[in-house]
Amino acid sequence: MKYIYDLHKTMLANNLILIYEGEFTQEITKSVLAMAERNMDSIGEESSIKRKVFNVMVECLQNIVKHSDEISDPSLGKYTAIFMIGKKDEEYIITTGNPIKNDNIDSVKDRLDKINSLDKDGLKTLYKEIIKGTEISEKGGAGLGFVDMARKSGNALEYTFEPMSDDFSFFSLKSTVSRQA
């Protein structure tokens, strides 16, 4: 049972206030958002900060629900997604992770690099371009999620792809929202 203590120490050391690992559905997403909102309410967080954090969380969770790739490799077992939110003195850190097909990495990386290269006005312009010229994909998205995360957080999106097999990697995404209004 030492692992529970080790997990607790890890959560404290990394200022994590909520971790969920498992299947992500719309219902579970609503529950995770409600728990995070209650936590921010309990510490008296400013409403403008809560809105930004909530918006980024929604986009992160929708990204998992709509875009996680199902692993079809029996040697890897069942991999699910993870969501974490942490709070430091000056910022909230929202981190997600989910399996992704290696074939999809380049397009995700290109999109994130483009978004991270833009300033506030550039992000606003890209957002408008996507709204005007994009159709909804079969997964239900128009490609606005990452752009919206960058716009609302005001910070670059950090990411990694950890190889899992020849076909899959684990995609981790971190968004930081300042607690300064």
Coordinates of C-alpha atoms in Angstrom, one line a residue:
M1 CA 0.0 0.0 0.0
K2 CA 3.0 2.3 0.0
Y3 CA 2.2 3.3 -3.6
I4 CA -0.8 5.3 -2.4
Y5 CA 1.5 7.3 -0.1
D6 CA 4.0 7.7 -3.0
L7 CA 1.2 8.9 -5.3
H8 CA 0.1 11.4 -2.6
K9 CA 3.6 12.7 -2.2
T10 CA 3.9 13.0 -6.0
M11 CA 0.6 14.9 -6.2
L12 CA 1.8 17.3 -3.4
A13 CA 5.2 17.8 -5.0
N14 CA 3.7 18.7 -8.4
N15 CA 0.8 20.7 -6.9
L16 CA -1.8 18.5 -8.5
I17 CA -5.4 19.0 -7.4
L18 CA -7.2 16.6 -9.7
I19 CA -6.1 13.5 -11.7
Y20 CA -8.4 11.3 -13.7
E21 CA -7.2 8.3 -15.7
G22 CA -9.6 6.1 -17.6
E23 CA -12.3 6.2 -20.2
F24 CA -13.4 9.6 -21.2
T25 CA -17.1 10.1 -22.1
Q26 CA -19.2 13.3 -22.2
E27 CA -20.6 12.3 -18.8
I28 CA -17.2 11.8 -17.2
T29 CA -16.0 15.0 -18.8
K30 CA -18.9 16.9 -17.1
S31 CA -18.0 15.3 -13.7
V32 CA -14.3 16.2 -14.1
L33 CA -15.2 19.8 -14.9
A34 CA -17.6 20.0 -12.0
M35 CA -14.9 18.7 -9.6
A36 CA -12.3 21.2 -10.8
E37 CA -14.9 24.0 -10.7
R38 CA -15.8 23.2 -7.1
N39 CA -12.1 23.2 -6.2
M40 CA -11.6 26.6 -7.7
D41 CA -14.7 27.9 -5.9
S42 CA -13.5 26.5 -2.6
I43 CA -10.3 28.6 -2.8
G44 CA -12.2 31.7 -3.9
E45 CA -10.6 31.9 -7.4
E46 CA -11.5 35.0 -9.4
S47 CA -14.2 34.5 -11.9
S48 CA -12.1 35.7 -14.9
I49 CA -9.4 33.2 -14.1
K50 CA -12.0 30.4 -13.5
R51 CA -13.4 31.1 -17.0
K52 CA -10.0 30.9 -18.7
V53 CA -9.1 27.7 -16.8
F54 CA -12.6 26.2 -17.5
N55 CA -12.4 27.0 -21.2
V56 CA -8.9 25.4 -21.5
M57 CA -10.1 22.3 -19.6
V58 CA -13.1 21.9 -21.8
E59 CA -11.0 22.1 -24.9
C60 CA -8.4 19.6 -23.5
L61 CA -11.2 17.1 -22.5
Q62 CA -13.0 17.4 -25.8
N63 CA -9.7 16.8 -27.6
I64 CA -9.4 13.5 -25.6
V65 CA -13.0 12.5 -26.3
K66 CA -12.9 13.2 -30.0
H67 CA -9.3 12.5 -31.0
S68 CA -7.7 9.7 -28.9
D69 CA -6.8 6.8 -31.1
E70 CA -8.0 3.4 -30.1
I71 CA -5.0 1.1 -29.6
S72 CA -5.3 -2.1 -31.6
D73 CA -2.0 -3.7 -30.4
P74 CA -2.6 -6.5 -28.0
S75 CA 1.0 -6.4 -26.8
L76 CA 0.4 -2.9 -25.3
G77 CA -2.8 -3.8 -23.4
K78 CA -5.5 -1.2 -22.8
Y79 CA -4.2 2.3 -22.7
T80 CA -6.6 5.1 -21.7
A81 CA -6.2 8.8 -21.5
I82 CA -5.3 11.0 -18.5
F83 CA -6.2 14.5 -17.3
M84 CA -4.5 16.5 -14.6
I85 CA -4.9 19.9 -13.2
G86 CA -2.4 21.5 -10.9
K87 CA -2.2 24.9 -9.1
K88 CA 0.8 26.9 -8.2
D89 CA 1.0 30.3 -6.7
E90 CA 1.0 32.1 -10.1
E91 CA -0.7 29.6 -12.5
Y92 CA -2.9 26.6 -13.2
I93 CA -1.4 23.8 -15.2
I94 CA -3.7 21.6 -17.3
T95 CA -2.1 18.5 -18.7
T96 CA -3.6 15.7 -20.7
G97 CA -2.2 12.5 -22.3
N98 CA -3.7 10.0 -24.7
P99 CA -2.6 7.4 -27.3
I100 CA -2.1 8.6 -30.8
K101 CA -1.3 6.8 -34.0
N102 CA 2.3 7.6 -35.1
D103 CA 0.9 8.4 -38.6
N104 CA -0.9 11.4 -37.0
I105 CA 2.0 12.8 -35.1
D106 CA 3.4 15.0 -37.9
S107 CA 0.1 16.8 -38.6
V108 CA -0.5 17.4 -34.8
K109 CA 3.0 18.6 -34.3
D110 CA 2.8 20.9 -37.4
R111 CA -0.5 22.4 -36.1
L112 CA 0.9 23.0 -32.6
D113 CA 4.2 24.5 -33.9
K114 CA 2.2 26.9 -36.1
I115 CA 0.0 27.9 -33.2
N116 CA 3.0 28.4 -30.9
S117 CA 4.7 30.6 -33.5
L118 CA 1.8 33.1 -33.5
D119 CA 1.3 36.1 -31.3
K120 CA -2.1 37.1 -29.9
D121 CA -3.2 38.9 -33.1
G122 CA -1.9 36.0 -35.2
L123 CA -4.0 33.5 -33.1
K124 CA -7.1 35.7 -33.5
T125 CA -6.6 35.8 -37.3
L126 CA -6.0 32.0 -37.5
Y127 CA -9.1 31.4 -35.4
K128 CA -11.2 33.6 -37.8
E129 CA -9.8 31.8 -40.8
I130 CA -10.6 28.4 -39.4
I131 CA -14.2 29.5 -38.6
K132 CA -14.7 30.9 -42.1
G133 CA -13.1 28.1 -44.1
T134 CA -13.4 24.8 -42.2
E135 CA -16.1 22.1 -42.3
I136 CA -16.7 20.0 -39.3
S137 CA -14.7 16.7 -39.4
E138 CA -16.2 13.3 -39.0
K139 CA -14.9 13.3 -35.4
G140 CA -16.9 16.5 -34.8
G141 CA -14.2 19.1 -34.7
A142 CA -13.2 22.0 -36.9
G143 CA -9.6 22.3 -35.6
L144 CA -10.2 25.2 -33.2
G145 CA -9.3 23.4 -30.0
F146 CA -5.6 24.0 -29.9
V147 CA -6.0 27.6 -31.1
D148 CA -8.6 28.3 -28.5
M149 CA -6.4 26.8 -25.8
A150 CA -3.5 29.0 -26.8
R151 CA -5.8 32.1 -27.0
K152 CA -7.4 31.5 -23.6
S153 CA -4.2 30.6 -21.8
G154 CA -2.1 33.3 -23.4
N155 CA 0.8 30.8 -23.4
A156 CA 2.4 28.4 -25.8
L157 CA 1.2 24.8 -25.7
E158 CA 3.9 22.3 -24.6
Y159 CA 3.8 18.8 -25.9
T160 CA 5.6 15.5 -26.2
F161 CA 5.1 12.2 -28.1
E162 CA 6.5 9.2 -26.2
P163 CA 6.8 6.1 -28.4
M164 CA 4.8 3.2 -27.2
S165 CA 5.2 0.8 -30.2
D166 CA 5.8 1.0 -33.9
D167 CA 2.3 2.2 -34.4
F168 CA 1.4 4.3 -31.4
S169 CA 2.8 7.1 -29.2
F170 CA 1.5 8.7 -26.0
F171 CA 0.7 12.4 -26.8
S172 CA 1.0 14.7 -23.7
L173 CA -0.2 18.3 -23.9
K174 CA 0.3 21.0 -21.3
S175 CA -1.4 24.3 -21.1
T176 CA -0.6 27.0 -18.5
V177 CA -3.1 29.6 -17.4
S178 CA -1.8 32.6 -15.4
R179 CA -3.6 33.4 -12.1
Q180 CA -3.0 37.1 -12.7
A181 CA -6.1 38.7 -14.2

